[in-house]
Amino acid sequence: MRPIKIRPIGSQHGFTLIELLVVVVIVAILFTYTTLAIRGTSPEELIQEEARRLTRLVQLASEEAILRGEEYGIEIFVDGYRFLRQSDGKWFAFEGDKILRERELPSDMEIELQTEETDIEISNLTSSAITTFMNEASALEAALADTTLGGDGDDEESGEVSKVQPQIYLLSNGEITPEFEIRFYILGVETSYLVKGEFDGKLTTETSGL
């Protein structure tokens, strides 16, 4: 009889929880795209899918914020949204992150944000226009600092979003503040979808009329 080969447990490589969460989100998004492509999409289905996508991404970002012990945020535009992270008191966009990257909505779809206190007015500028403006403002600020203070202008960290605060905060203790409702809609389409976030981190998606 030949002896059984036993491999030591320590030699096996496992996945981290963050890696598993990312894989789950990617599979869910790819499955949805495939399903919609096969059966065709109506405006209502597009609205529903964008609402569900945001819900999944917020869940992932919130869990990642807990695991990393960092504060995350969401900045909402009239035509999309992006996730931010806080470092040294400043907010930064996620550069090169395929999951938490900036998202633009399909044509004609818009977002309405309401918190537990009041409606939040979202800038009519598109996400790309705001990004261009902030990049130009940051470059000008760095140039002025270099001229007046004699600095080398290299203190700006890649991905920094200057003078921008997220409307929604995903805290490292699992809380979401403020509680919010984000409505996805297309003008002329009766059905809209709400994504609701509660203080304890609970997220729900539901249909709503205009």
Short mmCIF file of C-alpha atoms in Angstrom, two decimals:
data_model
loop_
_atom_site.label_atom_id
_atom_site.label_comp_id
_atom_site.label_asym_id
_atom_site.label_seq_id
_atom_site.Cartn_x
_atom_site.Cartn_y
_atom_site.Cartn_z
CA MET A 1 0.00 0.00 0.00
CA ARG A 2 1.22 3.47 -0.86
CA PRO A 3 1.20 6.06 1.91
CA ILE A 4 -1.29 8.94 1.64
CA LYS A 5 0.27 12.30 0.95
CA ILE A 6 -0.84 14.88 3.48
CA ARG A 7 -0.42 18.55 2.68
CA PRO A 8 0.09 20.93 5.58
CA ILE A 9 -2.81 23.33 6.14
CA GLY A 10 -0.50 26.30 6.23
CA SER A 11 0.48 25.78 2.59
CA GLN A 12 -3.02 26.46 1.30
CA HIS A 13 -3.83 29.95 0.13
CA GLY A 14 -7.26 31.31 0.99
CA PHE A 15 -9.19 34.35 -0.15
CA THR A 16 -9.72 37.40 2.03
CA LEU A 17 -13.26 38.47 2.85
CA ILE A 18 -12.89 41.59 0.73
CA GLU A 19 -11.81 39.51 -2.29
CA LEU A 20 -14.83 37.23 -1.85
CA LEU A 21 -17.18 40.22 -1.57
CA VAL A 22 -15.77 41.74 -4.75
CA VAL A 23 -16.21 38.45 -6.63
CA VAL A 24 -19.83 38.16 -5.47
CA VAL A 25 -20.64 41.69 -6.65
CA ILE A 26 -18.96 41.14 -10.04
CA VAL A 27 -20.84 37.87 -10.60
CA ALA A 28 -24.16 39.49 -9.64
CA ILE A 29 -23.64 42.41 -12.02
CA LEU A 30 -22.54 40.17 -14.92
CA PHE A 31 -25.52 37.86 -14.34
CA THR A 32 -27.91 40.80 -14.46
CA TYR A 33 -26.39 42.16 -17.66
CA THR A 34 -26.67 38.73 -19.30
CA THR A 35 -30.29 38.29 -18.22
CA LEU A 36 -31.31 41.72 -19.44
CA ALA A 37 -29.52 41.22 -22.76
CA ILE A 38 -31.37 37.94 -23.38
CA ARG A 39 -34.88 39.15 -22.57
CA GLY A 40 -34.55 42.77 -23.72
CA THR A 41 -34.90 45.83 -21.53
CA SER A 42 -37.78 48.18 -20.89
CA PRO A 43 -37.35 51.61 -19.25
CA GLU A 44 -38.78 50.18 -16.02
CA GLU A 45 -36.22 47.35 -16.05
CA LEU A 46 -33.37 49.79 -16.62
CA ILE A 47 -34.50 51.91 -13.67
CA GLN A 48 -34.87 48.85 -11.47
CA GLU A 49 -31.43 47.53 -12.36
CA GLU A 50 -29.70 50.86 -11.67
CA ALA A 51 -31.37 50.98 -8.25
CA ARG A 52 -30.30 47.42 -7.48
CA ARG A 53 -26.75 48.09 -8.69
CA LEU A 54 -26.42 51.06 -6.33
CA THR A 55 -27.75 48.94 -3.46
CA ARG A 56 -25.14 46.23 -4.09
CA LEU A 57 -22.32 48.75 -4.40
CA VAL A 58 -23.31 50.57 -1.20
CA GLN A 59 -23.40 47.23 0.63
CA LEU A 60 -19.94 46.36 -0.65
CA ALA A 61 -18.51 49.81 0.15
CA SER A 62 -20.00 49.74 3.65
CA GLU A 63 -18.56 46.28 4.37
CA GLU A 64 -15.18 47.34 3.00
CA ALA A 65 -15.22 50.48 5.18
CA ILE A 66 -15.81 48.27 8.24
CA LEU A 67 -13.04 45.81 7.34
CA ARG A 68 -10.51 48.56 6.58
CA GLY A 69 -11.54 50.77 9.49
CA GLU A 70 -11.96 53.75 7.15
CA GLU A 71 -14.73 56.27 6.49
CA TYR A 72 -16.33 56.12 3.05
CA GLY A 73 -18.84 58.42 1.38
CA ILE A 74 -21.11 58.74 -1.65
CA GLU A 75 -21.28 61.82 -3.85
CA ILE A 76 -24.47 62.03 -5.92
CA PHE A 77 -24.69 63.84 -9.26
CA VAL A 78 -27.77 64.49 -11.37
CA ASP A 79 -26.57 61.83 -13.84
CA GLY A 80 -24.58 59.45 -11.64
CA TYR A 81 -22.58 58.96 -8.47
CA ARG A 82 -19.17 58.02 -7.11
CA PHE A 83 -17.69 56.66 -3.92
CA LEU A 84 -15.14 58.56 -1.84
CA ARG A 85 -12.81 57.60 1.00
CA GLN A 86 -11.43 59.76 3.77
CA SER A 87 -7.73 60.02 4.55
CA ASP A 88 -6.06 62.62 6.78
CA GLY A 89 -9.27 64.63 6.91
CA LYS A 90 -9.60 64.85 3.12
CA TRP A 91 -11.87 63.04 0.68
CA PHE A 92 -10.46 61.09 -2.26
CA ALA A 93 -12.06 59.39 -5.25
CA PHE A 94 -11.28 55.72 -5.87
CA GLU A 95 -8.67 55.71 -8.62
CA GLY A 96 -8.35 52.51 -10.67
CA ASP A 97 -11.03 50.67 -8.67
CA LYS A 98 -13.23 48.77 -11.14
CA ILE A 99 -16.01 48.26 -8.59
CA LEU A 100 -16.19 51.56 -6.69
CA ARG A 101 -15.45 53.65 -9.76
CA GLU A 102 -17.55 56.61 -10.86
CA ARG A 103 -20.88 55.55 -12.37
CA GLU A 104 -22.89 57.39 -15.01
CA LEU A 105 -26.58 56.64 -15.52
CA PRO A 106 -28.11 55.67 -18.88
CA SER A 107 -29.36 58.53 -21.03
CA ASP A 108 -32.51 60.32 -19.75
CA MET A 109 -32.29 58.71 -16.29
CA GLU A 110 -31.87 60.96 -13.27
CA ILE A 111 -31.42 60.76 -9.50
CA GLU A 112 -33.27 62.50 -6.68
CA LEU A 113 -31.78 62.42 -3.19
CA GLN A 114 -33.73 62.97 0.02
CA THR A 115 -32.40 62.64 3.57
CA GLU A 116 -34.24 62.27 6.86
CA GLU A 117 -34.04 66.03 7.33
CA THR A 118 -34.64 67.58 3.93
CA ASP A 119 -34.32 67.25 0.18
CA ILE A 120 -30.76 67.75 -1.02
CA GLU A 121 -30.35 69.78 -4.16
CA ILE A 122 -28.08 67.99 -6.59
CA SER A 123 -25.98 70.05 -8.95
CA ASN A 124 -27.27 70.21 -12.52
CA LEU A 125 -23.70 69.71 -13.71
CA THR A 126 -22.92 66.24 -14.99
CA SER A 127 -20.37 64.08 -13.20
CA SER A 128 -17.81 64.54 -15.98
CA ALA A 129 -18.22 68.33 -15.91
CA ILE A 130 -17.77 68.43 -12.13
CA THR A 131 -14.69 66.22 -12.34
CA THR A 132 -13.13 68.49 -14.98
CA PHE A 133 -13.92 71.59 -12.93
CA MET A 134 -12.44 70.13 -9.73
CA ASN A 135 -9.29 68.97 -11.52
CA GLU A 136 -8.77 72.45 -12.96
CA ALA A 137 -9.43 74.05 -9.56
CA SER A 138 -6.95 71.69 -7.86
CA ALA A 139 -4.30 72.42 -10.50
CA LEU A 140 -4.80 76.17 -10.07
CA GLU A 141 -4.64 75.88 -6.28
CA ALA A 142 -1.43 73.85 -6.48
CA ALA A 143 0.12 76.37 -8.89
CA LEU A 144 -0.75 79.29 -6.60
CA ALA A 145 0.67 77.46 -3.58
CA ASP A 146 3.87 76.74 -5.48
CA THR A 147 4.20 80.40 -6.47
CA THR A 148 3.40 81.98 -3.10
CA LEU A 149 4.98 79.45 -0.74
CA GLY A 150 7.79 78.15 -2.89
CA GLY A 151 6.48 74.59 -2.63
CA ASP A 152 7.09 71.90 -5.19
CA GLY A 153 3.38 71.25 -5.84
CA ASP A 154 3.76 67.52 -5.19
CA ASP A 155 1.77 67.32 -1.95
CA GLU A 156 -1.51 66.48 -3.68
CA GLU A 157 -2.29 62.78 -3.42
CA SER A 158 -3.61 61.10 -6.56
CA GLY A 159 -7.38 60.94 -6.62
CA GLU A 160 -7.99 63.77 -4.14
CA VAL A 161 -11.31 65.56 -4.49
CA SER A 162 -10.64 69.10 -3.32
CA LYS A 163 -13.28 70.90 -1.22
CA VAL A 164 -15.93 68.23 -1.86
CA GLN A 165 -17.98 66.51 0.82
CA PRO A 166 -20.12 63.42 0.21
CA GLN A 167 -23.84 63.74 0.84
CA ILE A 168 -23.94 60.25 2.40
CA TYR A 169 -21.41 58.79 4.86
CA LEU A 170 -20.61 55.07 5.23
CA LEU A 171 -18.91 54.85 8.60
CA SER A 172 -16.34 52.33 9.76
CA ASN A 173 -18.69 51.18 12.55
CA GLY A 174 -21.29 50.07 9.98
CA GLU A 175 -23.60 53.06 10.36
CA ILE A 176 -24.97 55.12 7.47
CA THR A 177 -25.63 58.81 8.00
CA PRO A 178 -27.85 60.55 7.25
CA GLU A 179 -30.69 58.11 6.54
CA PHE A 180 -31.60 58.59 2.90
CA GLU A 181 -33.85 57.82 -0.05
CA ILE A 182 -32.43 57.88 -3.58
CA ARG A 183 -35.01 57.78 -6.35
CA PHE A 184 -34.11 56.65 -9.88
CA TYR A 185 -36.50 57.81 -12.58
CA ILE A 186 -36.96 58.65 -16.25
CA LEU A 187 -39.25 61.54 -17.18
CA GLY A 188 -42.41 60.21 -18.81
CA VAL A 189 -42.08 56.76 -17.19
CA GLU A 190 -44.63 56.11 -14.43
CA THR A 191 -42.53 53.71 -12.38
CA SER A 192 -39.53 54.82 -10.37
CA TYR A 193 -37.38 52.94 -7.85
CA LEU A 194 -36.25 53.94 -4.39
CA VAL A 195 -33.07 52.90 -2.60
CA LYS A 196 -33.44 53.47 1.13
CA GLY A 197 -30.57 53.53 3.59
CA GLU A 198 -31.10 53.40 7.36
CA PHE A 199 -28.83 54.46 10.20
CA ASP A 200 -28.04 50.87 11.20
CA GLY A 201 -26.75 50.11 7.67
CA LYS A 202 -29.89 48.37 6.38
CA LEU A 203 -30.58 48.92 2.66
CA THR A 204 -33.82 48.26 0.77
CA THR A 205 -35.04 48.75 -2.79
CA GLU A 206 -38.69 49.31 -3.66
CA THR A 207 -40.87 50.54 -6.51
CA SER A 208 -42.56 53.92 -6.40
CA GLY A 209 -44.77 56.04 -8.64
CA LEU A 210 -43.82 59.49 -9.86
#
